[in-house]
XYZ file of C-alpha atoms in Angstrom:
452
model
C 72.063 95.625 125.439
C 73.422 99.171 125.368
C 70.928 101.726 126.656
C 72.914 104.297 128.625
C 76.004 105.964 127.118
C 78.381 108.505 128.641
C 81.036 110.526 126.800
C 83.992 111.724 128.902
C 85.501 115.075 127.946
C 88.328 117.158 129.374
C 89.874 120.532 128.661
C 90.604 121.125 124.978
C 88.090 118.463 124.019
C 88.231 117.164 120.437
C 85.024 118.246 118.715
C 85.185 115.837 115.783
C 85.808 112.733 117.884
C 83.017 113.729 120.285
C 80.779 114.323 117.281
C 81.430 110.776 116.066
C 80.278 109.286 119.367
C 77.287 111.638 119.535
C 76.232 110.793 115.972
C 76.156 107.071 116.727
C 74.813 107.041 120.284
C 73.410 110.510 120.975
C 70.777 111.070 118.266
C 67.191 109.840 118.254
C 66.762 107.899 115.017
C 63.743 105.919 116.134
C 61.927 107.114 112.994
C 64.258 104.746 111.108
C 63.644 101.958 113.597
C 67.101 102.417 115.131
C 67.755 102.025 118.878
C 67.713 105.116 121.093
C 70.316 105.564 123.834
C 70.311 107.824 126.849
C 73.366 110.000 126.210
C 75.226 112.301 128.607
C 78.409 114.397 128.721
C 80.591 113.886 131.754
C 83.767 115.589 132.963
C 85.887 116.019 136.066
C 83.476 118.791 137.083
C 80.266 120.092 135.457
C 80.502 123.366 133.556
C 81.901 124.850 130.338
C 84.788 122.972 128.702
C 86.858 124.564 125.896
C 87.425 122.575 122.709
C 90.329 122.515 120.281
C 87.997 124.136 117.734
C 87.551 127.348 119.732
C 84.077 126.901 121.209
C 82.942 125.598 124.594
C 80.890 122.561 125.561
C 78.519 122.551 128.504
C 79.322 119.457 130.537
C 76.323 118.562 132.649
C 77.562 115.662 134.762
C 80.353 114.813 137.208
C 82.139 111.417 137.330
C 79.333 109.931 139.451
C 77.202 109.753 136.296
C 79.479 107.018 134.923
C 77.995 104.568 137.430
C 74.770 104.489 135.372
C 76.416 103.855 132.002
C 76.392 100.639 129.981
C 79.018 102.205 127.718
C 81.655 104.787 128.637
C 83.281 106.537 125.684
C 86.423 108.668 125.660
C 86.329 110.577 122.342
C 89.915 111.856 122.738
C 92.161 113.045 125.559
C 94.526 115.936 124.695
C 96.537 115.913 127.946
C 98.628 112.893 126.981
C 101.322 113.119 129.651
C 99.423 114.946 132.384
C 97.943 112.932 135.243
C 94.149 112.775 134.677
C 91.776 113.563 137.566
C 91.672 110.585 139.912
C 87.846 110.607 140.213
C 87.616 109.964 136.470
C 90.149 107.142 136.623
C 88.408 105.506 139.566
C 85.014 105.794 137.875
C 86.432 104.128 134.751
C 87.925 101.272 136.756
C 84.646 100.737 138.595
C 82.707 100.762 135.321
C 84.830 97.988 133.829
C 84.699 96.017 137.083
C 80.881 95.975 137.047
C 80.751 94.887 133.395
C 80.286 98.120 131.444
C 81.876 98.483 128.022
C 84.511 101.149 127.369
C 85.326 102.706 123.987
C 88.065 105.214 123.160
C 88.695 107.204 119.990
C 92.166 108.424 119.008
C 94.088 109.627 122.095
C 91.262 108.569 124.402
C 93.333 105.412 124.831
C 95.769 107.422 126.978
C 93.059 108.012 129.600
C 92.146 104.314 129.627
C 95.829 103.419 129.949
C 96.243 105.845 132.862
C 93.390 104.051 134.610
C 95.179 100.708 134.138
C 92.325 99.383 132.015
C 94.598 98.616 129.062
C 97.274 96.754 131.051
C 97.905 93.433 129.311
C 95.454 94.271 126.521
C 95.905 95.065 122.844
C 94.996 98.642 122.059
C 94.903 101.114 119.179
C 95.407 104.852 118.966
C 96.303 107.315 116.212
C 99.466 106.086 114.493
C 101.261 109.359 115.292
C 100.839 108.685 119.028
C 101.282 104.901 119.087
C 104.957 105.115 120.043
C 104.244 107.544 122.862
C 101.446 105.360 124.227
C 103.764 102.336 124.220
C 106.532 104.329 125.911
C 104.337 105.842 128.638
C 102.404 102.634 129.268
C 104.697 99.662 128.542
C 102.129 97.122 129.780
C 99.822 98.026 126.898
C 100.194 96.002 123.678
C 99.907 98.867 121.181
C 98.890 97.956 117.619
C 99.604 100.873 115.284
C 98.313 99.209 112.100
C 94.622 98.624 112.826
C 91.545 100.847 112.757
C 90.278 99.454 116.052
C 90.893 96.682 118.577
C 88.322 94.862 120.677
C 89.804 93.190 123.753
C 87.147 91.966 126.155
C 84.890 94.847 127.204
C 87.392 97.431 125.917
C 87.301 98.834 122.379
C 90.029 101.257 121.287
C 90.253 102.929 117.892
C 92.776 104.815 115.808
C 92.522 108.486 114.938
C 89.464 110.573 114.133
C 87.252 108.784 111.574
C 88.362 105.346 112.806
C 86.029 106.083 115.715
C 83.123 105.638 113.291
C 84.374 102.151 112.443
C 84.713 101.252 116.119
C 81.283 102.613 117.039
C 79.588 100.776 114.165
C 81.409 97.599 115.171
C 80.012 97.938 118.678
C 76.510 98.593 117.340
C 76.872 95.474 115.212
C 77.909 93.461 118.260
C 75.087 94.774 120.448
C 72.211 95.253 118.017
C 73.079 93.078 115.013
C 74.396 93.582 111.492
C 71.096 94.887 110.089
C 70.985 97.730 112.621
C 74.648 98.642 112.048
C 74.161 98.653 108.273
C 71.032 100.813 108.543
C 72.844 103.285 110.794
C 75.812 103.402 108.404
C 73.476 104.216 105.522
C 71.856 106.979 107.578
C 75.302 108.429 108.343
C 76.392 107.982 104.693
C 79.483 105.965 105.643
C 80.587 102.412 104.774
C 79.408 99.790 107.251
C 82.843 98.183 107.077
C 86.114 99.652 105.813
C 88.835 97.553 104.284
C 92.385 97.745 105.608
C 93.763 99.508 108.647
C 95.542 102.735 109.419
C 98.808 101.340 108.038
C 97.730 102.683 104.642
C 97.865 106.244 106.055
C 101.234 105.996 107.821
C 104.259 107.655 106.283
C 106.958 104.967 106.193
C 110.428 106.337 105.476
C 112.779 103.793 103.964
C 116.307 103.144 105.244
C 118.965 105.087 103.393
C 122.516 104.001 102.668
C 124.934 105.566 105.135
C 128.132 107.186 103.965
C 131.405 105.328 104.336
C 130.225 101.850 103.338
C 130.702 102.063 99.548
C 127.062 101.303 98.791
C 125.876 104.657 97.445
C 126.554 103.821 93.791
C 124.924 100.398 94.164
C 121.826 101.895 95.776
C 121.480 104.359 92.896
C 121.876 101.516 90.398
C 119.193 99.419 92.129
C 116.727 102.296 92.097
C 117.305 102.757 88.366
C 116.646 99.071 87.654
C 113.738 98.153 89.933
C 111.746 96.883 86.954
C 114.097 93.920 86.453
C 114.698 90.825 88.630
C 117.436 91.556 91.171
C 119.224 88.917 93.232
C 122.042 89.185 95.745
C 124.243 87.548 93.115
C 123.327 90.292 90.624
C 124.180 93.006 93.135
C 127.431 91.320 94.111
C 128.504 91.010 90.470
C 127.766 94.687 89.879
C 130.172 95.784 92.639
C 132.666 92.899 92.199
C 132.094 91.358 95.637
C 131.157 87.912 96.831
C 127.443 87.549 97.712
C 128.294 87.046 101.398
C 130.473 90.180 101.550
C 127.855 92.168 99.671
C 125.072 91.074 102.045
C 127.156 91.986 105.110
C 128.251 95.395 103.833
C 124.782 96.214 102.532
C 123.251 95.589 105.948
C 125.951 97.706 107.590
C 125.111 100.533 105.187
C 121.310 100.373 105.228
C 120.420 98.553 108.434
C 118.524 95.863 106.533
C 119.023 93.035 104.039
C 119.230 93.566 100.264
C 115.995 91.634 99.772
C 114.074 93.719 102.300
C 115.516 96.994 101.041
C 114.629 96.213 97.424
C 111.117 95.128 98.432
C 110.600 98.424 100.267
C 111.875 100.366 97.251
C 109.536 98.457 94.938
C 106.587 99.164 97.228
C 107.430 102.848 97.400
C 107.645 103.032 93.603
C 104.329 101.165 93.286
C 102.697 103.620 95.696
C 103.973 106.587 93.681
C 102.671 105.086 90.430
C 99.279 104.299 91.954
C 98.954 107.795 93.380
C 100.269 109.797 90.427
C 99.418 107.818 87.271
C 96.446 105.985 85.791
C 98.484 102.932 84.813
C 96.647 99.606 85.218
C 97.696 97.590 88.254
C 99.416 95.075 85.948
C 101.582 97.861 84.497
C 102.358 99.202 87.969
C 103.455 95.696 88.987
C 105.723 95.418 85.940
C 107.338 98.844 86.371
C 108.001 98.295 90.071
C 109.507 94.854 89.533
C 106.816 92.645 91.051
C 106.223 90.874 87.754
C 102.512 90.215 88.224
C 99.510 91.981 89.697
C 98.944 89.081 92.110
C 102.476 89.415 93.523
C 102.024 93.172 93.920
C 98.674 92.676 95.682
C 100.212 90.155 98.069
C 103.080 92.398 99.161
C 100.988 95.570 99.105
C 98.319 94.064 101.342
C 100.975 92.785 103.749
C 102.583 96.248 103.949
C 99.589 98.589 103.722
C 96.675 96.403 104.733
C 94.691 97.121 101.539
C 94.770 96.181 97.863
C 96.543 98.482 95.376
C 93.231 99.593 93.844
C 91.934 100.661 97.256
C 95.120 102.642 97.905
C 94.689 104.377 94.548
C 91.102 105.381 95.332
C 92.211 106.879 98.630
C 95.335 108.726 97.508
C 95.142 109.271 93.732
C 96.023 112.849 92.818
C 93.869 112.951 89.682
C 90.415 114.437 89.197
C 87.548 112.223 90.410
C 85.360 110.849 87.605
C 82.182 112.750 86.783
C 78.949 111.091 87.853
C 78.292 109.451 84.493
C 81.693 107.737 84.676
C 81.439 106.706 88.311
C 80.265 103.121 87.969
C 82.656 102.354 85.121
C 85.659 103.741 87.018
C 84.571 102.000 90.196
C 84.303 98.672 88.385
C 87.696 99.089 86.731
C 89.562 99.978 89.920
C 87.823 97.745 92.421
C 89.819 94.676 93.444
C 88.096 91.523 94.628
C 88.854 88.111 96.039
C 86.619 85.148 95.318
C 86.599 82.026 97.483
C 85.877 78.971 95.371
C 85.864 75.205 95.096
C 86.913 74.443 91.490
C 84.467 71.514 91.394
C 81.509 73.832 92.059
C 79.513 74.848 88.968
C 78.305 78.084 90.615
C 81.933 79.016 91.299
C 82.834 78.521 87.651
C 79.823 80.585 86.602
C 80.820 83.403 88.966
C 84.372 83.414 87.577
C 83.060 83.579 84.013
C 80.826 86.520 84.886
C 83.670 88.400 86.596
C 85.826 87.873 83.511
C 83.037 89.036 81.208
C 82.632 92.221 83.269
C 86.366 92.946 83.177
C 86.661 92.700 86.963
C 90.012 92.650 88.715
C 90.120 89.732 91.138
C 92.203 87.046 92.770
C 91.116 83.460 93.379
C 91.323 81.641 96.695
C 90.672 77.909 96.659
C 89.412 77.547 100.169
C 89.875 73.773 100.312
C 93.596 74.371 99.696
C 93.843 77.592 101.736
C 91.095 77.417 104.390
C 89.972 80.769 105.831
C 90.922 81.432 109.433
C 88.425 82.098 112.202
C 89.284 85.799 112.036
C 88.762 85.895 108.253
C 85.403 84.177 108.628
C 84.323 86.664 111.289
C 85.339 89.506 108.972
C 83.474 88.156 105.946
C 80.353 87.498 108.031
C 80.413 91.128 109.171
C 80.681 92.224 105.556
C 77.873 89.912 104.458
C 75.653 90.860 107.376
C 75.070 87.140 107.965
C 75.532 84.591 110.725
C 77.762 81.501 110.294
C 74.783 79.154 109.943
C 73.569 81.285 107.031
C 76.601 80.285 104.934
C 76.828 76.657 106.107
C 76.044 73.776 103.761
C 74.356 71.551 106.314
C 73.874 68.840 103.698
C 77.612 68.165 103.547
C 78.910 64.903 105.100
C 81.024 66.877 107.573
C 77.889 68.600 108.865
C 76.246 65.240 109.447
C 79.301 63.912 111.263
C 79.297 66.964 113.541
C 75.532 66.832 114.095
C 75.198 70.483 113.083
C 71.484 70.243 112.319
C 70.856 70.077 116.061
C 73.211 72.936 116.983
C 71.454 76.013 118.404
C 71.579 79.023 116.106
C 72.192 81.743 118.667
C 74.904 84.070 119.950
C 76.110 81.563 122.554
C 76.900 79.014 119.820
C 78.163 81.409 117.152
C 81.848 80.680 117.871
C 81.154 76.947 117.641
C 79.744 77.364 114.136
C 82.649 79.553 112.985
C 85.220 77.093 114.363
C 83.504 74.311 112.412
C 83.649 76.299 109.161
C 87.347 77.019 109.672
C 88.080 73.342 110.360
C 85.842 72.041 107.541
C 85.831 74.615 104.689
C 83.735 72.293 102.512
C 80.821 73.396 104.717
C 80.968 76.949 103.337
C 78.319 77.935 100.793
C 80.170 79.016 97.723
C 81.336 81.167 96.070
C 81.949 84.134 98.381
C 83.200 87.359 96.788
C 84.788 90.120 98.871
C 85.698 93.536 97.491
C 88.341 95.887 98.848
C 85.720 98.553 99.578
C 84.270 96.322 102.313
C 81.350 94.844 100.374
C 80.765 91.107 100.010
C 78.222 88.690 98.546
C 77.531 84.986 98.351
C 77.688 84.748 94.556
C 75.123 82.044 93.886
C 73.384 83.932 91.070
C 74.365 86.354 88.288
C 72.437 89.098 90.086
C 74.390 88.674 93.327
C 77.729 88.661 91.489
C 76.800 91.819 89.562
C 75.751 93.536 92.787
C 79.317 93.531 94.108
C 80.629 94.978 90.846
C 78.862 98.283 91.516
């Protein structure tokens, strides 16, 4: 259980990132029944430390204070390529060796990497600095698409506000979902955010290079993205064989025709989502995906979120006034519902979603079983444990003897593995929305609750 938390700061400390850590671990919210942590600022030496915002912090503790911490946080570390003070690095290594947790926000991962703590581990940092982290510390497995990564006792997060997600995740791990959800409500932030930082990354597309005779073809493709386009179509347009066209196109753009067209379609879809109010179905048609489901599939693979979630984040229009909020939210929100077609409650939930005009996709979990990672994610969203969504009356449960399984943290993985291997054990239907909410839709009231 986390009781003692230290935040490491250096010169030009990042005020926002430190504020995130302090909000989660440094405030006394016992009046709300939330846990209280002993919280301290630590630096290479005690004394005033300038911040990037123009004011100074008073650091009260030297590196020796880290020895008392259950959790060591590094809110950010501006000196990316400068050797950090060795006493800090040694204190970090000793903390991990004795079993303390370590959490970094944004460029705080650079300090952990300098200490060797991230060697051989997956790690996250702000997407703008992911390449530099990988270059300076090649033994670190940098993931530039996620909001945070938990690898053993080490938790690293992407830039700025992603630190909130990482801190709430750690609270959920240490104190339970109810505590994390209550803290999120107090901070007026979502308890779980959909997607990763890929949705915020600028992704330039490959351009046709001069001298390969592809410029006219590229212009023609961009003018006809709304129609089906095959390599044979492109080859016929420029009077080449498909093989010659594919070879010359890759020489000109650095990628295949299929990949290049997909990227162009995605870019057009993003522009339409951000700058128009077209329904997702119309966006899919104009960008050449044909159906909303196909657009959602490719968009989620590229950006990590559904098209409706991207629109809410980046739309250039005026936000709806308060009286229109719920209606707009319901129209734009995208959902996925896990069902067994033979289940009457699943059919009822689908009928209610249709009646409410909800935008959703269907996943038949007996045909496409959820992975262990997906189950862990949906349990976090639901605020439930795996045994809470298990149909212990199913034959598979009897064969496994699940009634006698302990319902505790030590056996949690065992329960999740069983659900992944035997999806018929899952209580159904489960509805997940792209804003991070989720319900077990066993009643009209529960289904309506996720609609907003």
